[in-house]
Coordinates of C-alpha atoms and ligand atoms in Angstrom, one line a residue:
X1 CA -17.2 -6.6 9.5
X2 CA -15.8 -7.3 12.9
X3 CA -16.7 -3.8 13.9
X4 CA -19.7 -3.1 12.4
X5 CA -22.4 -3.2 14.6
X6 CA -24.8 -3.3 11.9
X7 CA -26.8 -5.9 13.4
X8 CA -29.4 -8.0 11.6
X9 CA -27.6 -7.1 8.2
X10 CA -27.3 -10.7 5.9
X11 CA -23.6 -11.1 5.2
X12 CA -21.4 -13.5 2.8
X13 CA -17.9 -14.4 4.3
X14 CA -15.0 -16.8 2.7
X15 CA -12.2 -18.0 4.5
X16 CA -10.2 -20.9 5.8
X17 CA -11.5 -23.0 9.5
X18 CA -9.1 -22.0 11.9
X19 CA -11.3 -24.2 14.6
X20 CA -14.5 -25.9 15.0
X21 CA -15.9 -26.6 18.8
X22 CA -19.5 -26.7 20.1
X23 CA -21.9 -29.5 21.2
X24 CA -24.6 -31.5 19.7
X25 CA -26.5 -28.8 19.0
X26 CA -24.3 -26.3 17.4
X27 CA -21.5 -25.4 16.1
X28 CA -18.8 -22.9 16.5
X29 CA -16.7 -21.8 13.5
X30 CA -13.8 -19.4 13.7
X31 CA -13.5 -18.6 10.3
X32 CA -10.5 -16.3 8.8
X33 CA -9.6 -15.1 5.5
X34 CA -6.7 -13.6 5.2
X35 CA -7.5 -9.8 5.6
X36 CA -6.7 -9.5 9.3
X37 CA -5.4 -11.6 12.2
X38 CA -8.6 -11.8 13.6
X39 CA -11.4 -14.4 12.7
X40 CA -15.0 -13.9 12.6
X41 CA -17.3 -16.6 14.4
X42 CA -20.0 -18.5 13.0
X43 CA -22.5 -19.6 14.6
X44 CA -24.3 -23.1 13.2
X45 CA -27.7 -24.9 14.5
X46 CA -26.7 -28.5 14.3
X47 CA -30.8 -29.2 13.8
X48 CA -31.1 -26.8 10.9
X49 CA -28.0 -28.1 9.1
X50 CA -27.7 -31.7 10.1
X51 CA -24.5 -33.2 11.8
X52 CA -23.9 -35.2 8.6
X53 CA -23.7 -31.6 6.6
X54 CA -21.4 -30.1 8.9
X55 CA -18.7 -33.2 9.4
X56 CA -16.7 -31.7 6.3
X57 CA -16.5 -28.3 8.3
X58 CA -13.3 -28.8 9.7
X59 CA -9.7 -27.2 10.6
X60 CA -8.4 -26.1 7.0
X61 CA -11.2 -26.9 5.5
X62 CA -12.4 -23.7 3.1
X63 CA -15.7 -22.3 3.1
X64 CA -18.1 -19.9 2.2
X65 CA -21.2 -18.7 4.3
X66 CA -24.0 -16.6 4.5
X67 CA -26.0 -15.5 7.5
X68 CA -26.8 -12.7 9.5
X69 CA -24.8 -10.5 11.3
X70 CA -25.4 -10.4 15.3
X71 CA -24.4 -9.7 18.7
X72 CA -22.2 -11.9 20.1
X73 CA -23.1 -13.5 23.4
X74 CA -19.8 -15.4 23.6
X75 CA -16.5 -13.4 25.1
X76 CA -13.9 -13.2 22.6
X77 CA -15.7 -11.3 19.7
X78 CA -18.4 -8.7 19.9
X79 CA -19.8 -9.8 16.2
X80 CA -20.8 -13.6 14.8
X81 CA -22.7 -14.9 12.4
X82 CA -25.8 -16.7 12.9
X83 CA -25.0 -18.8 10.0
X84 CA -28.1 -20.1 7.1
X85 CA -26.0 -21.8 4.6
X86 CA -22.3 -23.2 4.4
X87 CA -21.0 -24.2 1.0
X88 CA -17.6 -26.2 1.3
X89 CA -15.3 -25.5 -1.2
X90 CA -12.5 -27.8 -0.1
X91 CA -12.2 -30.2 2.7
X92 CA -9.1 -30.8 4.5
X93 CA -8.6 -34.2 6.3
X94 CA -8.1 -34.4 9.8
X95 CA -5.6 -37.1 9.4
X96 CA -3.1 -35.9 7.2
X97 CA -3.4 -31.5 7.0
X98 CA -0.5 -30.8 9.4
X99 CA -1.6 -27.9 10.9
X100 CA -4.4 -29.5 13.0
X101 CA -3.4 -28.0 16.5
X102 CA -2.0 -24.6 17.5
X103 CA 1.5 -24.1 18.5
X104 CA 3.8 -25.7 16.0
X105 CA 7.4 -24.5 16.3
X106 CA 9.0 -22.2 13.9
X107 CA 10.7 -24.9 12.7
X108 CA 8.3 -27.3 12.0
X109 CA 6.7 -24.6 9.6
X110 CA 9.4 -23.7 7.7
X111 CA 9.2 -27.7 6.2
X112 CA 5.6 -26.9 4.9
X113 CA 6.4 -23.3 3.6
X114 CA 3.2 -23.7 1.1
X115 CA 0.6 -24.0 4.2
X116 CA 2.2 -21.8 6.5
X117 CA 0.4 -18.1 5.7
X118 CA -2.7 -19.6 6.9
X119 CA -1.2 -19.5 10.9
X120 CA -1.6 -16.3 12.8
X121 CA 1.9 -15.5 12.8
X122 CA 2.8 -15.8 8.7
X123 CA -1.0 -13.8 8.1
X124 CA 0.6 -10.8 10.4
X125 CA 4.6 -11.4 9.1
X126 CA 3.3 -11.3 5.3
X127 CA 1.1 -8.3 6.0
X128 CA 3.6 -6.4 7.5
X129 CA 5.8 -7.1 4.6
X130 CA 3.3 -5.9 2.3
X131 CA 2.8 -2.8 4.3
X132 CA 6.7 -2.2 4.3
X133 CA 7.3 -2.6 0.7
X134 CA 4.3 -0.2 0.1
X135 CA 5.4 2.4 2.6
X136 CA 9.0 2.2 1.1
X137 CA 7.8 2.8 -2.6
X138 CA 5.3 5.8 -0.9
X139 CA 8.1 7.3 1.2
X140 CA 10.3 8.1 -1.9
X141 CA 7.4 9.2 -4.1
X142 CA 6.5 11.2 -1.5
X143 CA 10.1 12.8 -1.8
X144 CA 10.9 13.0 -5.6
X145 CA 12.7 10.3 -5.8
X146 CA 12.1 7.8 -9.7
X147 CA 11.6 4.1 -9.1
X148 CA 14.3 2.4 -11.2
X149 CA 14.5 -1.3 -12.2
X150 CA 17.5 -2.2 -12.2
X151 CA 18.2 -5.4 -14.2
X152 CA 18.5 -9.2 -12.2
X153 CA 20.7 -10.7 -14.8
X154 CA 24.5 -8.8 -14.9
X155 CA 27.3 -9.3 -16.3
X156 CA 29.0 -7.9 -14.2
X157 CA 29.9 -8.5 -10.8
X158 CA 28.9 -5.2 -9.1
X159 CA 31.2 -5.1 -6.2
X160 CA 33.5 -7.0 -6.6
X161 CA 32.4 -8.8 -3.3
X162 CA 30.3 -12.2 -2.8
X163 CA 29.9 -15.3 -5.1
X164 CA 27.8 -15.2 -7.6
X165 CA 25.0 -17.2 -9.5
X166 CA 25.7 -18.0 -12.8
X167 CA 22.9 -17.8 -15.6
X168 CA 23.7 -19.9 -18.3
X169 CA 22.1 -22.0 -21.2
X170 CA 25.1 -23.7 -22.3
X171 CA 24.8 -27.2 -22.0
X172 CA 26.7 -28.7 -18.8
X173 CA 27.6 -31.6 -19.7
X174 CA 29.1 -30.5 -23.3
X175 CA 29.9 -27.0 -23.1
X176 CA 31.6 -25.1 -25.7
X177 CA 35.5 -25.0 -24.9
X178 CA 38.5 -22.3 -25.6
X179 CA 41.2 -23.9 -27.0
X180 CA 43.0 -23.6 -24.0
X181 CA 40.0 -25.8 -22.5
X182 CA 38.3 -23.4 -20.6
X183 CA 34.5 -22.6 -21.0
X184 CA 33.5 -20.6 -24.3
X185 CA 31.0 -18.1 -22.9
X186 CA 30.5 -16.2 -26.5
X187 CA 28.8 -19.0 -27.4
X188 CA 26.6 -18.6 -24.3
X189 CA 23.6 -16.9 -24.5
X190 CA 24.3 -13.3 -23.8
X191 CA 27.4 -13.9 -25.7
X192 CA 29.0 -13.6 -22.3
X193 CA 29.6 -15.0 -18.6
X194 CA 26.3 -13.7 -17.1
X195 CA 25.0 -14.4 -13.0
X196 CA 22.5 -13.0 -11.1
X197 CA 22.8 -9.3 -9.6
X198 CA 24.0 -8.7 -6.1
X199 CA 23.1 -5.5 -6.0
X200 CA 21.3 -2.8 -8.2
X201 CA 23.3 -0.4 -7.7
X202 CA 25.9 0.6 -10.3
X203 CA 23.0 0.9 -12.7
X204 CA 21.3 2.9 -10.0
X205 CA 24.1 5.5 -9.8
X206 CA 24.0 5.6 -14.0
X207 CA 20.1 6.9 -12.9
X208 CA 20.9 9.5 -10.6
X209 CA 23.4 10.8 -12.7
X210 CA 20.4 11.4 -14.9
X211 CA 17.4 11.8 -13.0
X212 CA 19.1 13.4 -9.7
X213 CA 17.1 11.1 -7.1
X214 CA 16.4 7.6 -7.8
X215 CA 15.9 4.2 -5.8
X216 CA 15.7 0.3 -6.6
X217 CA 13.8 -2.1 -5.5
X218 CA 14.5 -6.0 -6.4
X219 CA 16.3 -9.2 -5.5
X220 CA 19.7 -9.7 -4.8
X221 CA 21.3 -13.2 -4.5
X222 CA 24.6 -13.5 -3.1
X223 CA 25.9 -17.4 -2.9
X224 CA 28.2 -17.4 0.0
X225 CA 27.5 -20.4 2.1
X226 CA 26.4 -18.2 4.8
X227 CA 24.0 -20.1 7.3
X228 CA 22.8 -18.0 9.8
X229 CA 19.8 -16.4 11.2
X230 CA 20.5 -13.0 9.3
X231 CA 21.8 -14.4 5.7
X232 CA 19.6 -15.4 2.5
X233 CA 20.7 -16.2 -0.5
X234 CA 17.8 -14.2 -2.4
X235 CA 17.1 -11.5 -0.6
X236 CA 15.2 -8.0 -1.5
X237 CA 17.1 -4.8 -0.7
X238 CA 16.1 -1.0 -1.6
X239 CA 18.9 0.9 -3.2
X240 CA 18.5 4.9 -3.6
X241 CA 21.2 6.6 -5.0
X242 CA 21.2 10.8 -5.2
X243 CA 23.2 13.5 -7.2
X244 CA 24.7 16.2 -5.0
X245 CA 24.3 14.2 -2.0
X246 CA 27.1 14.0 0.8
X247 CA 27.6 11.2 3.2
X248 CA 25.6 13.5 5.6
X249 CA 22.8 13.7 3.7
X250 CA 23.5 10.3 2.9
X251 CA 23.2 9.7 6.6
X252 CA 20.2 12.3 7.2
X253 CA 18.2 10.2 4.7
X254 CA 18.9 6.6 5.4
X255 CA 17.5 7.9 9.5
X256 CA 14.4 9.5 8.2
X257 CA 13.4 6.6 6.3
X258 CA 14.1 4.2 9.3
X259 CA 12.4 6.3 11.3
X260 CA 8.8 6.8 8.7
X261 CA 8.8 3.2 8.2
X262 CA 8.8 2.1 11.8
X263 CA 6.2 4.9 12.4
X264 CA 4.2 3.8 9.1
X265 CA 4.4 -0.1 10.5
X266 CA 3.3 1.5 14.0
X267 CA 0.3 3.0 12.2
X268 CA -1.1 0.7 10.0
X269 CA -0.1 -3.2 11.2
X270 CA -1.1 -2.2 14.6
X271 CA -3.0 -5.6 15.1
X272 CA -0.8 -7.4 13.5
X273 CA 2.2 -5.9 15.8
X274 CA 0.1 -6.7 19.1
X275 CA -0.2 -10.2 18.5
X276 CA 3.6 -10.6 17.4
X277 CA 4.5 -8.6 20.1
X278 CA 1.8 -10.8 22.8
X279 CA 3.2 -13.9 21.2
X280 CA 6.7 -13.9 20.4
X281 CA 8.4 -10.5 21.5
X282 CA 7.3 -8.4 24.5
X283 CA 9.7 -5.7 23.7
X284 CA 8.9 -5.5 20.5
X285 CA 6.2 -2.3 20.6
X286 CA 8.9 -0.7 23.4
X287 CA 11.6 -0.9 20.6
X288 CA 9.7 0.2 17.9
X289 CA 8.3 3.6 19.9
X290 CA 11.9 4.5 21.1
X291 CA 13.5 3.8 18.2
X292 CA 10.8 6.4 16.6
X293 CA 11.3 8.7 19.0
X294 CA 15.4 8.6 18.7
X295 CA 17.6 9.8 17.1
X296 CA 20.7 7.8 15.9
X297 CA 24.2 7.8 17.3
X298 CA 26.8 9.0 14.9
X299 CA 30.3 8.1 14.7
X300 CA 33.6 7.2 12.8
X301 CA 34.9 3.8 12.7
X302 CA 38.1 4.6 14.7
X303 CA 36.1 6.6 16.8
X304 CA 33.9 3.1 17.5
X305 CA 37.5 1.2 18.0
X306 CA 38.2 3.3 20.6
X307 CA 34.9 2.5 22.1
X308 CA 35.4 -1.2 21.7
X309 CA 38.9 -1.3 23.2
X310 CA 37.8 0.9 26.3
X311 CA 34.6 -1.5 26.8
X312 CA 37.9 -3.8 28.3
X313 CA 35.7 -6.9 26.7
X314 CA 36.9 -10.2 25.4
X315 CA 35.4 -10.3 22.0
X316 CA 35.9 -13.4 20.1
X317 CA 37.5 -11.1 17.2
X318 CA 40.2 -8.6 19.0
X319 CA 38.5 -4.8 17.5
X320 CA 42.1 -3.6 16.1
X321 CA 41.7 -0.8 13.7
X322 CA 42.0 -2.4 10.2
X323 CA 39.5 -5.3 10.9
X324 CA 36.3 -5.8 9.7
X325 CA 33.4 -5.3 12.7
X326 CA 32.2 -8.9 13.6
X327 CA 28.5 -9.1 14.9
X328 CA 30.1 -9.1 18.9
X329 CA 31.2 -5.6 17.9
X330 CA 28.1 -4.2 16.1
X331 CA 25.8 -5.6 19.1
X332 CA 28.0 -4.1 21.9
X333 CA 28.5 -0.1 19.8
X334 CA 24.1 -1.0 19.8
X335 CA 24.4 -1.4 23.8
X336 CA 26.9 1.4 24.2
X337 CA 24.8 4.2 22.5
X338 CA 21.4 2.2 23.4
X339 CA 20.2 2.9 19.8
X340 CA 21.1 2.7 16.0
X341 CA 24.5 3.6 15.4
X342 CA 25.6 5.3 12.1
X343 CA 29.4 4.4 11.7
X344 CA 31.5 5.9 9.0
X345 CA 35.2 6.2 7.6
X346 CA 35.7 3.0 7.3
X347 CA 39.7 1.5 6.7
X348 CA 39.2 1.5 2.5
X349 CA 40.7 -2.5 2.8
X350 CA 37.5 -4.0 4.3
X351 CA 35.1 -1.7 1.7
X352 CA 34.3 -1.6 -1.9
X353 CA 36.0 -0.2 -4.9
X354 CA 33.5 3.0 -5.5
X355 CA 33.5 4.8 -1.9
X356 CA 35.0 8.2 -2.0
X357 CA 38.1 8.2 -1.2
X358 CA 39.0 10.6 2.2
X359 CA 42.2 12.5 2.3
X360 CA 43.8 10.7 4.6
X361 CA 44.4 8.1 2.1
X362 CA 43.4 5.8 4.7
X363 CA 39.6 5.9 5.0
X364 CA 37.0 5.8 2.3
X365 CA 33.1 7.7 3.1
X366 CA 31.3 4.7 3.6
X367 CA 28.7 4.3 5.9
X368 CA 26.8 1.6 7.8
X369 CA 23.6 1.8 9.9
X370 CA 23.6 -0.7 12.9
X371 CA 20.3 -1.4 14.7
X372 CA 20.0 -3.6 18.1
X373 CA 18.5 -6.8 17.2
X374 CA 19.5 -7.0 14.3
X375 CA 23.0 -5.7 13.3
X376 CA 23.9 -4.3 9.8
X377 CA 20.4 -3.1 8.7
X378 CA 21.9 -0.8 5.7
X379 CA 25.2 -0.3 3.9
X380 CA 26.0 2.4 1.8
X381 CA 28.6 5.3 1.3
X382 CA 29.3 8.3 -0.7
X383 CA 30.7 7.6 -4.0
X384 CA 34.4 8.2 -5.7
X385 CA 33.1 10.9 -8.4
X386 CA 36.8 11.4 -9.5
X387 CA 37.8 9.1 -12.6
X388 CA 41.8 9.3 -12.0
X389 CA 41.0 8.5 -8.7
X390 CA 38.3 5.5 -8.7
X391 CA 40.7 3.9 -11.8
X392 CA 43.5 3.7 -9.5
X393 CA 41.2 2.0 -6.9
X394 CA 39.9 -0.6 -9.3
X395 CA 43.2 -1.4 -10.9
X396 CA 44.9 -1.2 -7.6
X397 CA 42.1 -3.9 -6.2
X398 CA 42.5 -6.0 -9.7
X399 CA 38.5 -5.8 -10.3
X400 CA 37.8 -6.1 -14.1
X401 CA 38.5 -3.1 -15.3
X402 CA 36.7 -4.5 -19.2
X403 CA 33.0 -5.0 -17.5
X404 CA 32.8 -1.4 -15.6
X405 CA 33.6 0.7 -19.0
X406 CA 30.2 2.4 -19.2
X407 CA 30.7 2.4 -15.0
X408 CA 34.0 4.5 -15.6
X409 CA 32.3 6.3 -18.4
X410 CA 29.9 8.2 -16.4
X411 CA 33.0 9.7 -14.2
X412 CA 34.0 10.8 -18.0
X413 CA 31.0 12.7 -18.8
X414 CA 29.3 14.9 -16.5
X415 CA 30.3 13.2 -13.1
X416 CA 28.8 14.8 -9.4
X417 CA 29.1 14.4 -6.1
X418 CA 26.6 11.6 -5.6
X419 CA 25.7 8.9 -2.7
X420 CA 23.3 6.3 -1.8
X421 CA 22.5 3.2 0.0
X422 CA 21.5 -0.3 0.7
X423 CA 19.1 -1.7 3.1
X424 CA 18.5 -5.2 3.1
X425 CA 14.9 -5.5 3.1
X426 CA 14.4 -8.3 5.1
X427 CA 16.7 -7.3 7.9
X428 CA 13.9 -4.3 8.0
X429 CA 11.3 -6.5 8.4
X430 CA 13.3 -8.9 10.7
X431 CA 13.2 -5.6 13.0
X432 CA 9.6 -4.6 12.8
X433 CA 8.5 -8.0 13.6
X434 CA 10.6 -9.3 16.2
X435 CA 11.4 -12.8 14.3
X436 CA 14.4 -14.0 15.1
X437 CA 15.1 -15.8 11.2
X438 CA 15.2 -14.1 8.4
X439 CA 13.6 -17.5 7.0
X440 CA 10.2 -16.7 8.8
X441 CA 9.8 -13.4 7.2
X442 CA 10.1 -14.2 3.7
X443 CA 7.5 -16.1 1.9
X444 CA 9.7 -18.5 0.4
X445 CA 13.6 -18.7 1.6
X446 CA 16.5 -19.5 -0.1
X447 CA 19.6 -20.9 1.7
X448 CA 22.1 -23.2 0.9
X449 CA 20.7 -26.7 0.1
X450 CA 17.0 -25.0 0.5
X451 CA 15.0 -23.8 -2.7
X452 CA 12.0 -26.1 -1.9
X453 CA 8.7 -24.8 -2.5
Ligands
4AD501 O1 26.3 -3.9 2.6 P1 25.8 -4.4 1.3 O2 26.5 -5.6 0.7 O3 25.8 -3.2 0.3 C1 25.5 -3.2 -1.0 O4 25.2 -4.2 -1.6 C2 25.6 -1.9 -1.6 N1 25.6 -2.0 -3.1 C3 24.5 -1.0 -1.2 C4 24.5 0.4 -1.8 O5 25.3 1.2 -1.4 N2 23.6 0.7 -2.7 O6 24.3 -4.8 1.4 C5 23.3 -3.9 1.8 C6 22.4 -4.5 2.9 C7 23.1 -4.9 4.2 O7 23.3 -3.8 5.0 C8 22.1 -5.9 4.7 O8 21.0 -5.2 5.3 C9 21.5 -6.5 3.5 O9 21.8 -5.6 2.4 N3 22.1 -7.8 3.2 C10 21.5 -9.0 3.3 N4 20.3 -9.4 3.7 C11 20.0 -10.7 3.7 N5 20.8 -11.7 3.3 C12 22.1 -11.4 2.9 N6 22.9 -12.4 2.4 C13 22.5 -10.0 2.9 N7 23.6 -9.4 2.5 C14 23.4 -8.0 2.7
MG502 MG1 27.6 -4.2 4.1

C-alpha cells in the first residue's frame, strides 16, 4: 500500500499507533502492522470525528481504519490515508504501556520481552529471522537434501560435551530409590534417565546413512552456566549431515550456504537491513556485501598456531598447540585473513568422540567456521566411519558405550564416508543483523536464571 499510487482507492488498514501528533484540527496517525518496518499515515479531521472520539487513539493503542488512499503532502511518506472511520480495538494507557517514547535501551526491552516486537528494531530482527529460517529450509530443498526431525527428548547425551536438562516425571521430592540410594530411573517415565537434546545430530547421521543428504532443524539446550553475549541455553541450530562427503566438501558446503543466506537476507530484508544498519550498525551492509563477495580463508589448526604465535600478541590464553582457541584467538585469525576462516585438524583432545580420526594419530577432521563479529558461527567435522576405530575412541574417552549401541550399529552395517555440520542459528542471525546479544535476536531467551515470558 505504501507504494501504490492508486490514489482515490478506499482502503481498510489494522495495526498498532506507533505515534499520534497534530493540532486542534487534525490528527496524525502513524499506524504499523507488522508487515514491514515502515508505517502508513493517517490522516484524521478532528471536526468530522470529534476530539472526544479520538482521545483513545493513542501510542499502543490498536486500531482499525478505513479511508481513502491519497497523496501525501507531508515529507516522510508519499501515501496517507485521509481517514472516514477509526474503530478501536484496544486502548493502551498513557500511564502505564511502557513503550510510550522512542529510544529505550536494549536492555530495558529485554524486561518486557512480550511488548517488544512492536518497536522498529524487534519488527526488522523477527523478520529477518523468519526470512533466514525460510531461506535455510529453501537452500537445501533446493539441493536434494530431506528435512529430518530429529527428536528433543534423548536419552542420550550426544556428545559427550555440555550439561544437560533432565526430563523427568518422577516425583522430586519422593523419588524412586536403587537400593544403593541412588535415583531409580526405570521407574521414570521413559523407563530411563532422559534430558533434552544438544544436538540432532547422531540421529541425523542414522539419516544420511539412509537417505544420502539430510539436515535438522530444531532446538538445542545446553545448561552450562555460560553468560555471555554469544551463549543461550535454548538455542536453534541446523544440522546437515551427507554420505560420501569429505571434510572438503564438508567445507565447500558449509561456505555456499553462508554465502546464499547472506545474499538471500541482502535480497529480501533489504528494508529491514537499512534501518538496522542506519540505527545500530553502519558497517553492517559493508560486511554483508564483502562477505558475499569472499571467499573464505582455509587452514589447519597448527597452521593457525603458527599464525597466533608470529602475531607476537599477549593473548589472555597463551595459543600453544594442544589448547582450545579462546574468542581472543578466533577474533585475531578473523583480523589476520580479514574474512571467515575455515580452520581444521584440530588436536583430537579438545574435539568430540565421532571425528575421523587423521593418521597422524594426533589430529581428528574436524572443522570450524569463524566469522568476524561473531566468532564460532558453525562446528562440524568429517565423521570416524571405521567401527574398530571410533570404539576405541569412545572407550578410550569413557563415553557410555550402552546408550550409542544403535550409534555403533550403523558403523556395523553398511557404514560410508560421511560428514556434516552445525551452525548455531542464532549466531547466523547475530551476523546478518548486527546485534550485539544473542538475547535481542531470539523471540524469547533463555539464560541462566531467565525463562520469563
Ligand atoms: O560446535 P557445536 O557444539 O557442534 C555440535 O553440536 C555438532 N553436533 C554439530 C554437528 O557437527 N552436527 O555447536 C554447533 C554450533 C556452534 O558453532 C555455534 O554456532 C552454535 O552451534 N552454538 C550455540 N549457539 C548459541 N548458544 C549456545 N550455547 C551455543 N552452543 C553452540
Ligand atoms: Mg563447537
Amino acid at each position: 500500500m505504501l507504494r501504490s499510487t492508486d490514489f482515490g482507492k478506499e482502503v481498510c488498514v489494522k495495526g498498532w499507533v506507533r505515534t499520534k501528533r497534530g493540532n486542534k484540527n487534525v490528527a496524525f496517525i502513524a499506524l504499523n502492522d507488522g508487515s514491514i518496518i515502515h508505517n502508513i499515515q493517517l490522516v484524521a479531521d478532528v471536526a468530522v470525528f470529534g476530539e472526544e472520539a479520538l482521545k483513545p487513539v493513542t501510542t499502543g493503542a490498536c486500531i482499525a481504519a478505513t479511508g481513502t488512499l491519497v497523496k501525501s503532502q507531508g515529507q516522510g511518506q508519499t501515501v496517507e490515508i485521509q481517514a472516514k472511520t477509526i474503530e478501536v480495538y484496544g486502548t493502551a494507557d498513557a500511564e502505564t504501556f511502557p513503550l510510550q517514547k522512542k529510544g529505550h535501551t536494549l536492555e530495558f526491552l529485554r524486561e518486557i520481552a512480550h511488548l517488544r516486537p512492536r518497536t522498529n528494531t524487534f519488527g526488522a530482527v523477527l523478520r529477518i529471522r523468519h526470512h533466514m529460517a525460510y531461506a535455510v529450509h529453501k537452500f537445501f530443498n533446493d539441493k536434494g537434501f530431506f528435512c529430518l526431525h530429529s527428536p528433543i527428548i534423548t536419552g542420550s547425551d550426544a556428545e559427550g560435551a555440555g550439561e544437560m536438562f533432565r526430563v523427568t516425571t518422577l516425583d522430586m521430592k519422593n523419588p524412586p530409590k536403587n537400593p544403593d540410594g541412588s535415583i531409580n530411573y526405570k521407574e521414570d517415565f521413559f523407563g530411563k534417565e532422559s534430558n533434552l537434546t544438544v544436538s540432532g545430530q547422531l540421529e541425523a547421521e542414522l539419516g544420511a546413512l539412509a537417505l544420502g543428504l539430510v539436515y535438522t532443524f530444531g532446538p538445542t539446550f545446553r545448561a552450562e552456566n555460560s553468560n555471555t553475549p554469544r551463549h543461550l541455553a535454548e538455542f536453534w541450530m541446523i544440522e546437515p549431515e551427507m554420505a560420501f562427503y569429505d571434510i572438503k566438501d564438508n567445507m565447500d558446503l558449509a561456505e555456499e550456504m553462508l554465502k546464499y543466506l547472506i545474499r538471500y537476507a541482502l535480497e529480501h530484508c533489504k528494508d529491514d537491513l537499512e534501518f538496522l544498519n542506519n540505527m545500530y550498525d553502519k558497517e553492517l551492509l559493508n560486511r554483508l556485501n564483502s562477505i558475499a563477495a569472499s571467499s573464505f580463508q582455509r587452514l589447519t589448526y597448527t597452521e593457525a598456531i603458527e599464525v597466533l604465535k608470529a602475531s607476537g600478541k599477549k593473548f589472555e590464553f597463551k595459543a600453544e598447540w594442544g589448547v582450545d582457541l579462546q574468542k581472543e584467538h578466533e577474533n585475531h585469525l578473523v583480523d589476520h585473513f580479514k574474512k571467515p576462516v575455515i580452520l581444521t585438524d584440530y588436536p583430537k583432545g579438545i574435539k568430540a568422540f565421532y571425528m575421523k580420526q587423521n593418521e597422524d594419530g594426533k589430529t581428528v577432521r574436524a572443522m570450524d567456521v569463524l566469522f568476524p563479529y561473531v566468532g564460532e558461527m558453525i562446528g562440524g567435522s568429517q565423521r570416524e566411519e571405521n567401527y574398530d576405530k571410533l570404539h576405541a575412541r569412545i572407550k578410550e574417552m569413557g563415553l557410555h558405550e550402552e546408550s550409542l549401541w544403535w550409534y555403533l550399529e550403523t558403523r556395523k552395517f553398511g557404514t560410508c564416508p560421511h560428514s556434516g555440520f552445525g551452525l548455531g542459528f542464532e549466531r547466523l542471525i547475530l551476523f546478518m543483523t548486527g546485534m550485539t546479544n544473542v538475547r535481542d535476536i531470539i523471540p524469547f531467551p533463555r539464560t541462566p536464571k531467565n525463562a520469563e515470558f
